[in-house]
C-alpha positions as a LaTeX table, in Angstrom:
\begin{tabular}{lrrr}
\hline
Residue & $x$ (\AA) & $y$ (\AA) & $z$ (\AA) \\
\hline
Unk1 & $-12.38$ & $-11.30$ & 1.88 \\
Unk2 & $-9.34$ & $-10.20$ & $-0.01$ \\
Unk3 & $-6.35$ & $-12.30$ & $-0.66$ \\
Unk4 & $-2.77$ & $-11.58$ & 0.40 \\
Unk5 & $-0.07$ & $-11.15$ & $-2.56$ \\
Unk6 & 2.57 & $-10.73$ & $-0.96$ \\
Unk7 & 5.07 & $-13.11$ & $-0.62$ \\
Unk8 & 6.99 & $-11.69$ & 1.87 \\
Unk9 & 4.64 & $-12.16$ & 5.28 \\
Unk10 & 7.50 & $-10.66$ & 7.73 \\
Unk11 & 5.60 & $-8.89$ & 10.55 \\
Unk12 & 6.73 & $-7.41$ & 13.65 \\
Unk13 & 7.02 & $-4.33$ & 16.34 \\
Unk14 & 9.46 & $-1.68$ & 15.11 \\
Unk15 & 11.19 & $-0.37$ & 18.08 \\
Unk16 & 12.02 & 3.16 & 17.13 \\
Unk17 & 15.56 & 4.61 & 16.77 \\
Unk18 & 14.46 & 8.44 & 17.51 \\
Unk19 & 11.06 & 8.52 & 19.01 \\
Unk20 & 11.34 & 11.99 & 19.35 \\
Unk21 & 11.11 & 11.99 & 15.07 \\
Unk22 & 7.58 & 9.68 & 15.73 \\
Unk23 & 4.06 & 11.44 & 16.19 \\
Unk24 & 3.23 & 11.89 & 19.57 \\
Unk25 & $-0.80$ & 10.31 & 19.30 \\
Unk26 & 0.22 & 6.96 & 17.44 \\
Unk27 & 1.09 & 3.76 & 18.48 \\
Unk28 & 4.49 & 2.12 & 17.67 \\
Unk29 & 4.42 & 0.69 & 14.45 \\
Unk30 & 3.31 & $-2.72$ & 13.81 \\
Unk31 & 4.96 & $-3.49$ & 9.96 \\
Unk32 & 3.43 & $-5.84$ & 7.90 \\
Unk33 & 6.30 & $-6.55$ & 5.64 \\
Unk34 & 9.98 & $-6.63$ & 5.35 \\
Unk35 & 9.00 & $-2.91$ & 2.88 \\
Unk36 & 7.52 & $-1.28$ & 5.36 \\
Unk37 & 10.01 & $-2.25$ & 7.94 \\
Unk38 & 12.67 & $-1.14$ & 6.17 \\
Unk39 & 10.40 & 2.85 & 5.19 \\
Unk40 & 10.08 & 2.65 & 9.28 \\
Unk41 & 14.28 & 2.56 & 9.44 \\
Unk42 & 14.52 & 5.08 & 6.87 \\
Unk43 & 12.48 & 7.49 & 8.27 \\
Unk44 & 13.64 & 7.22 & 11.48 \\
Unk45 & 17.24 & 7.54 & 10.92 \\
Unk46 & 16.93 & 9.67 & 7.90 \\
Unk47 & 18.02 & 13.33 & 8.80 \\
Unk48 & 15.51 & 15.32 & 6.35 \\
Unk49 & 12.80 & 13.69 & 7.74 \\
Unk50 & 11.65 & 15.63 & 11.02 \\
Unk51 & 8.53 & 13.92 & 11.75 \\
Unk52 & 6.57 & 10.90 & 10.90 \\
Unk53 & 3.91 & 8.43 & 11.58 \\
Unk54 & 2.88 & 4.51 & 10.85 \\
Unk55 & $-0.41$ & 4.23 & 9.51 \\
Unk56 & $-1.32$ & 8.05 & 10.51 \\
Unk57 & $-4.82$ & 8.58 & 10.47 \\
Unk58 & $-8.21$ & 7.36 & 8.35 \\
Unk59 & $-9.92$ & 8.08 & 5.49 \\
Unk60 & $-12.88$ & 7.73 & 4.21 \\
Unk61 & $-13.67$ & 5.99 & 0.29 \\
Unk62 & $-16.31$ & 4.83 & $-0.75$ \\
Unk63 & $-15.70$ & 0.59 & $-1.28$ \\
Unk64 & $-16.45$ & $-0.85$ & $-4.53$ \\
Unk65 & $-16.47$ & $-4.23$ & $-2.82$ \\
Unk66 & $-19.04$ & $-3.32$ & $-0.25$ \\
Unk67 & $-20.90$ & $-0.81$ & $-1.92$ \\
Unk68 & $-20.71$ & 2.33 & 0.96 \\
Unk69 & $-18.74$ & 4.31 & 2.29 \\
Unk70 & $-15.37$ & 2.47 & 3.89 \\
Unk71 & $-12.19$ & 3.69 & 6.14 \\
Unk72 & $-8.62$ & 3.71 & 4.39 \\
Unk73 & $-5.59$ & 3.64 & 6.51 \\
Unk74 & $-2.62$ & 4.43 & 4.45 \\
Unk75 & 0.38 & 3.08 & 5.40 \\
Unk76 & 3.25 & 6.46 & 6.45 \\
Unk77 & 3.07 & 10.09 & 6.86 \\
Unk78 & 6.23 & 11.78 & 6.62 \\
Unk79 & 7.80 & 15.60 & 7.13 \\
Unk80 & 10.71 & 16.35 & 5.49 \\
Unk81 & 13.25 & 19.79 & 5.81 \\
Unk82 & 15.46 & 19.39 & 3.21 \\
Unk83 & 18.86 & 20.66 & 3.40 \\
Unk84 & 17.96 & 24.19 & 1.46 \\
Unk85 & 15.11 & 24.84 & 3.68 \\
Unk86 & 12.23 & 23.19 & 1.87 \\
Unk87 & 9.53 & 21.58 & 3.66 \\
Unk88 & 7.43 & 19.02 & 2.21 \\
Unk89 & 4.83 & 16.51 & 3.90 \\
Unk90 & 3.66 & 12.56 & 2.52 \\
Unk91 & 1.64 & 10.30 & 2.87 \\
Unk92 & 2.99 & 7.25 & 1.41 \\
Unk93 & 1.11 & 3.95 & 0.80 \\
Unk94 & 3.31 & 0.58 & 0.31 \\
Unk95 & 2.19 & $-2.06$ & $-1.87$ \\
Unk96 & 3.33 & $-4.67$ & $-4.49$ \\
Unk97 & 3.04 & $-3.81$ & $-8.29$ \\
Unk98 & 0.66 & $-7.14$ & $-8.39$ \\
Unk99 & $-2.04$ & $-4.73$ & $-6.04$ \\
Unk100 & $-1.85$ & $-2.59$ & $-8.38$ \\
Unk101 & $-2.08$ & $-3.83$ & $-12.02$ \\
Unk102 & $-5.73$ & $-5.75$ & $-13.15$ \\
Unk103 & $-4.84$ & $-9.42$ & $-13.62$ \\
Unk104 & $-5.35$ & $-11.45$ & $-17.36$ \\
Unk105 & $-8.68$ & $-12.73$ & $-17.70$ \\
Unk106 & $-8.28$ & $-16.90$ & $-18.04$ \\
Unk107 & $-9.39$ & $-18.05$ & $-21.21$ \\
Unk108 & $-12.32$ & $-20.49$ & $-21.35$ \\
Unk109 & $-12.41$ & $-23.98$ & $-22.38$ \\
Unk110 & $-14.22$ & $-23.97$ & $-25.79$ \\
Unk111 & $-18.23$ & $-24.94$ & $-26.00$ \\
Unk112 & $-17.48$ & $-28.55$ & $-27.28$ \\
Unk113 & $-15.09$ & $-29.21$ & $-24.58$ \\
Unk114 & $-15.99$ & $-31.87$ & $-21.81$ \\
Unk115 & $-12.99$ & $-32.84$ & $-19.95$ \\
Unk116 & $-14.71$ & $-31.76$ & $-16.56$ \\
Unk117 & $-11.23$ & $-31.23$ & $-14.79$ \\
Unk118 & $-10.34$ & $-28.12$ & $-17.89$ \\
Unk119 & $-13.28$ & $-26.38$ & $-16.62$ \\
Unk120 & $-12.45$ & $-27.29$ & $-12.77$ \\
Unk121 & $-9.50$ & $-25.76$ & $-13.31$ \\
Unk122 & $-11.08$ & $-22.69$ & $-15.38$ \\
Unk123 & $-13.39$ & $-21.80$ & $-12.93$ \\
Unk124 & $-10.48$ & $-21.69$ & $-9.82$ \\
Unk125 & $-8.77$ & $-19.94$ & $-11.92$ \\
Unk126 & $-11.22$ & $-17.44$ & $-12.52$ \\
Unk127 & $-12.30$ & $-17.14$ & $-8.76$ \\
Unk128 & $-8.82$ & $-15.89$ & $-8.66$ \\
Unk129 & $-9.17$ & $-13.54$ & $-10.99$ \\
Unk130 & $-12.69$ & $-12.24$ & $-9.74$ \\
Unk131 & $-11.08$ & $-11.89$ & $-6.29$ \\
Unk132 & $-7.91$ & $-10.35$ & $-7.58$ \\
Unk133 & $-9.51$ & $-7.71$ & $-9.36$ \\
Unk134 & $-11.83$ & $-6.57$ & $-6.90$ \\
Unk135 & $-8.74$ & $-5.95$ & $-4.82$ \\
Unk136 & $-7.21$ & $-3.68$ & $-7.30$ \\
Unk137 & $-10.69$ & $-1.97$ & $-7.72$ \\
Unk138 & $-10.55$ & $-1.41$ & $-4.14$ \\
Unk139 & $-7.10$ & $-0.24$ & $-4.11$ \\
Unk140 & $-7.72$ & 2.43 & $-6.85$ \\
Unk141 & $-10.72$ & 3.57 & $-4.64$ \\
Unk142 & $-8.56$ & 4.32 & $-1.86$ \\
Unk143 & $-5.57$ & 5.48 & $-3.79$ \\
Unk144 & $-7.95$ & 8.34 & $-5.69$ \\
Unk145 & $-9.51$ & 9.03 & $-2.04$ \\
Unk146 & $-6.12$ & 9.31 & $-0.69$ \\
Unk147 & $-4.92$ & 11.63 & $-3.59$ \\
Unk148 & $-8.00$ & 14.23 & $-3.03$ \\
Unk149 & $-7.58$ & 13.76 & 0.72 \\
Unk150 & $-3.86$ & 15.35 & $-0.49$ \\
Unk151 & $-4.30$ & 17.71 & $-2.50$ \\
Unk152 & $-6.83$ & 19.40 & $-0.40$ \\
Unk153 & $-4.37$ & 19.05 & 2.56 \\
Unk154 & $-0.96$ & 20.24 & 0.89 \\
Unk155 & 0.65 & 16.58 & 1.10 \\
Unk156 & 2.51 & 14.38 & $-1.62$ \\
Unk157 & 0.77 & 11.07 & $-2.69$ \\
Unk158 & 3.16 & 8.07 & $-3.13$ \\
Unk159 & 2.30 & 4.82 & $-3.50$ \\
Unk160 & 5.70 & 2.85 & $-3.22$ \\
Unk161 & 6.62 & $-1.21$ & $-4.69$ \\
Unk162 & 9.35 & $-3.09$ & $-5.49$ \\
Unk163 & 9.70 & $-1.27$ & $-8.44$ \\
Unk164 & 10.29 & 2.44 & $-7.09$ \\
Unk165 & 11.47 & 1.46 & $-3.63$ \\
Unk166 & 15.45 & 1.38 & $-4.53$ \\
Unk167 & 18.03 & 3.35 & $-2.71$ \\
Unk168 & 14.69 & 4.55 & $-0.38$ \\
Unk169 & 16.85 & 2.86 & 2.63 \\
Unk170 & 20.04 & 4.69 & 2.36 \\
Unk171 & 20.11 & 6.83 & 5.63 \\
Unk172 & 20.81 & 9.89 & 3.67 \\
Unk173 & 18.37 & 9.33 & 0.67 \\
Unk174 & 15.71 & 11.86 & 0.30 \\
Unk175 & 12.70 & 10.61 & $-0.10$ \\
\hline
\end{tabular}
C-alpha cells in the first residue's frame, strides 16, 4: 500500500477549454492535484501545444514492491509546434520532490536503552521510512521504464515538482 505525500489532495473533472487540442481515445481528465490541474490549463490554452492527453497510455515496469512485471500510467502527453516550426512530443510525469528523494534513515535508540515508548516511537518511525522508500524505489522503476519507453519512441521525459514547475502556467510559456 503506498502512502500519499502530498499535501495538496485537490481532485476534480477538468472540463476542457479546446477539446479539439485533447486526444480523441481518452477520457476527460480526472486531476489529482491542484499541479496537475493547473499542466491540464496550460496545455489546453497554451498555443504551441497542438495536442495532448491526461494520463495517455500504459507501460509496463517491472515493480520492485511486487516483484513482476507492473503497469505505469504517467501522468501527460503533450505535442508541441513551436513558433519556428519545431515539433517536439512529452510525456510528462508530476510529482512532489518528497517522491522522489530516499528519506533519512531514523536513528536507533542505543542497546542499553529501555524507555519502551523511545523504541515505540523508533519503530513508527521506521515503518515510515520502510514504506517511504519503497515508494521512491517504485517511482525510479517507472521513471527509468518511462525514459526507455522514450527514447525508443522519439518523446521527451519530464518529471515535473514544485521545484521546476514555475512560470509552466503562463498561457504563452513553452513548455
Amino acid at each position: 500500500m503506498s502512502t500519499n505525500y502530498y499535501t495538496d489532495c485537490h481532485s476534480g473533472h477538468y472540463t476542457l477549454i479546446n477539446p479539439g487540442k485533447y486526444l480523441p481515445d481518452l477520457p476527460p481528465p480526472v486531476f489529482k492535484s491542484s499541479w496537475e490541474e493547473k499542466i491540464c490549463i496550460a496545455c489546453d490554452v497554451n498555443d504551441f501545444i497542438t495536442r495532448w492527453g491526461y494520463e495517455p497510455f500504459e507501460i509496463s515496469y517491472y515493480s520492485p514492491l511486487y516483484m513482476k512485471q507492473s503497469i505505469y500510467i504517467p501522468d501527460v502527453y503533450v505535442e508541441c509546434r513551436y513558433a519556428n516550426g519545431v515539433e517536439q512530443r512529452y510525456l510528462l510525469e508530476i510529482k512532489p520532490v518528497a517522491y522522489s528523494v530516499l528519506p533519512k534513515e531514523p536513528k536507533a535508540p542505543g542497546p542499553n536503552v529501555k524507555d519502551t515508548r523511545r523504541w515505540d516511537n523508533y519503530r513508527k518511525k521506521k515503518a515510515a521510512f520502510d514504506r517511504k522508500t519503497m515508494d521512491v524505489m517504485v517511482n525510479y522503476a517507472k521513471w527509468e521504464a518511462a525514459e526507455q519507453w522514450c527514447k525508443a519512441h522519439n518523446i521527451n521525459w519530464l518529471i515535473l515538482n514544485e521545484k521546476n514547475m514555475h512560470g509552466l502556467f503562463d498561457s504563452k510559456t513553452v513548455i
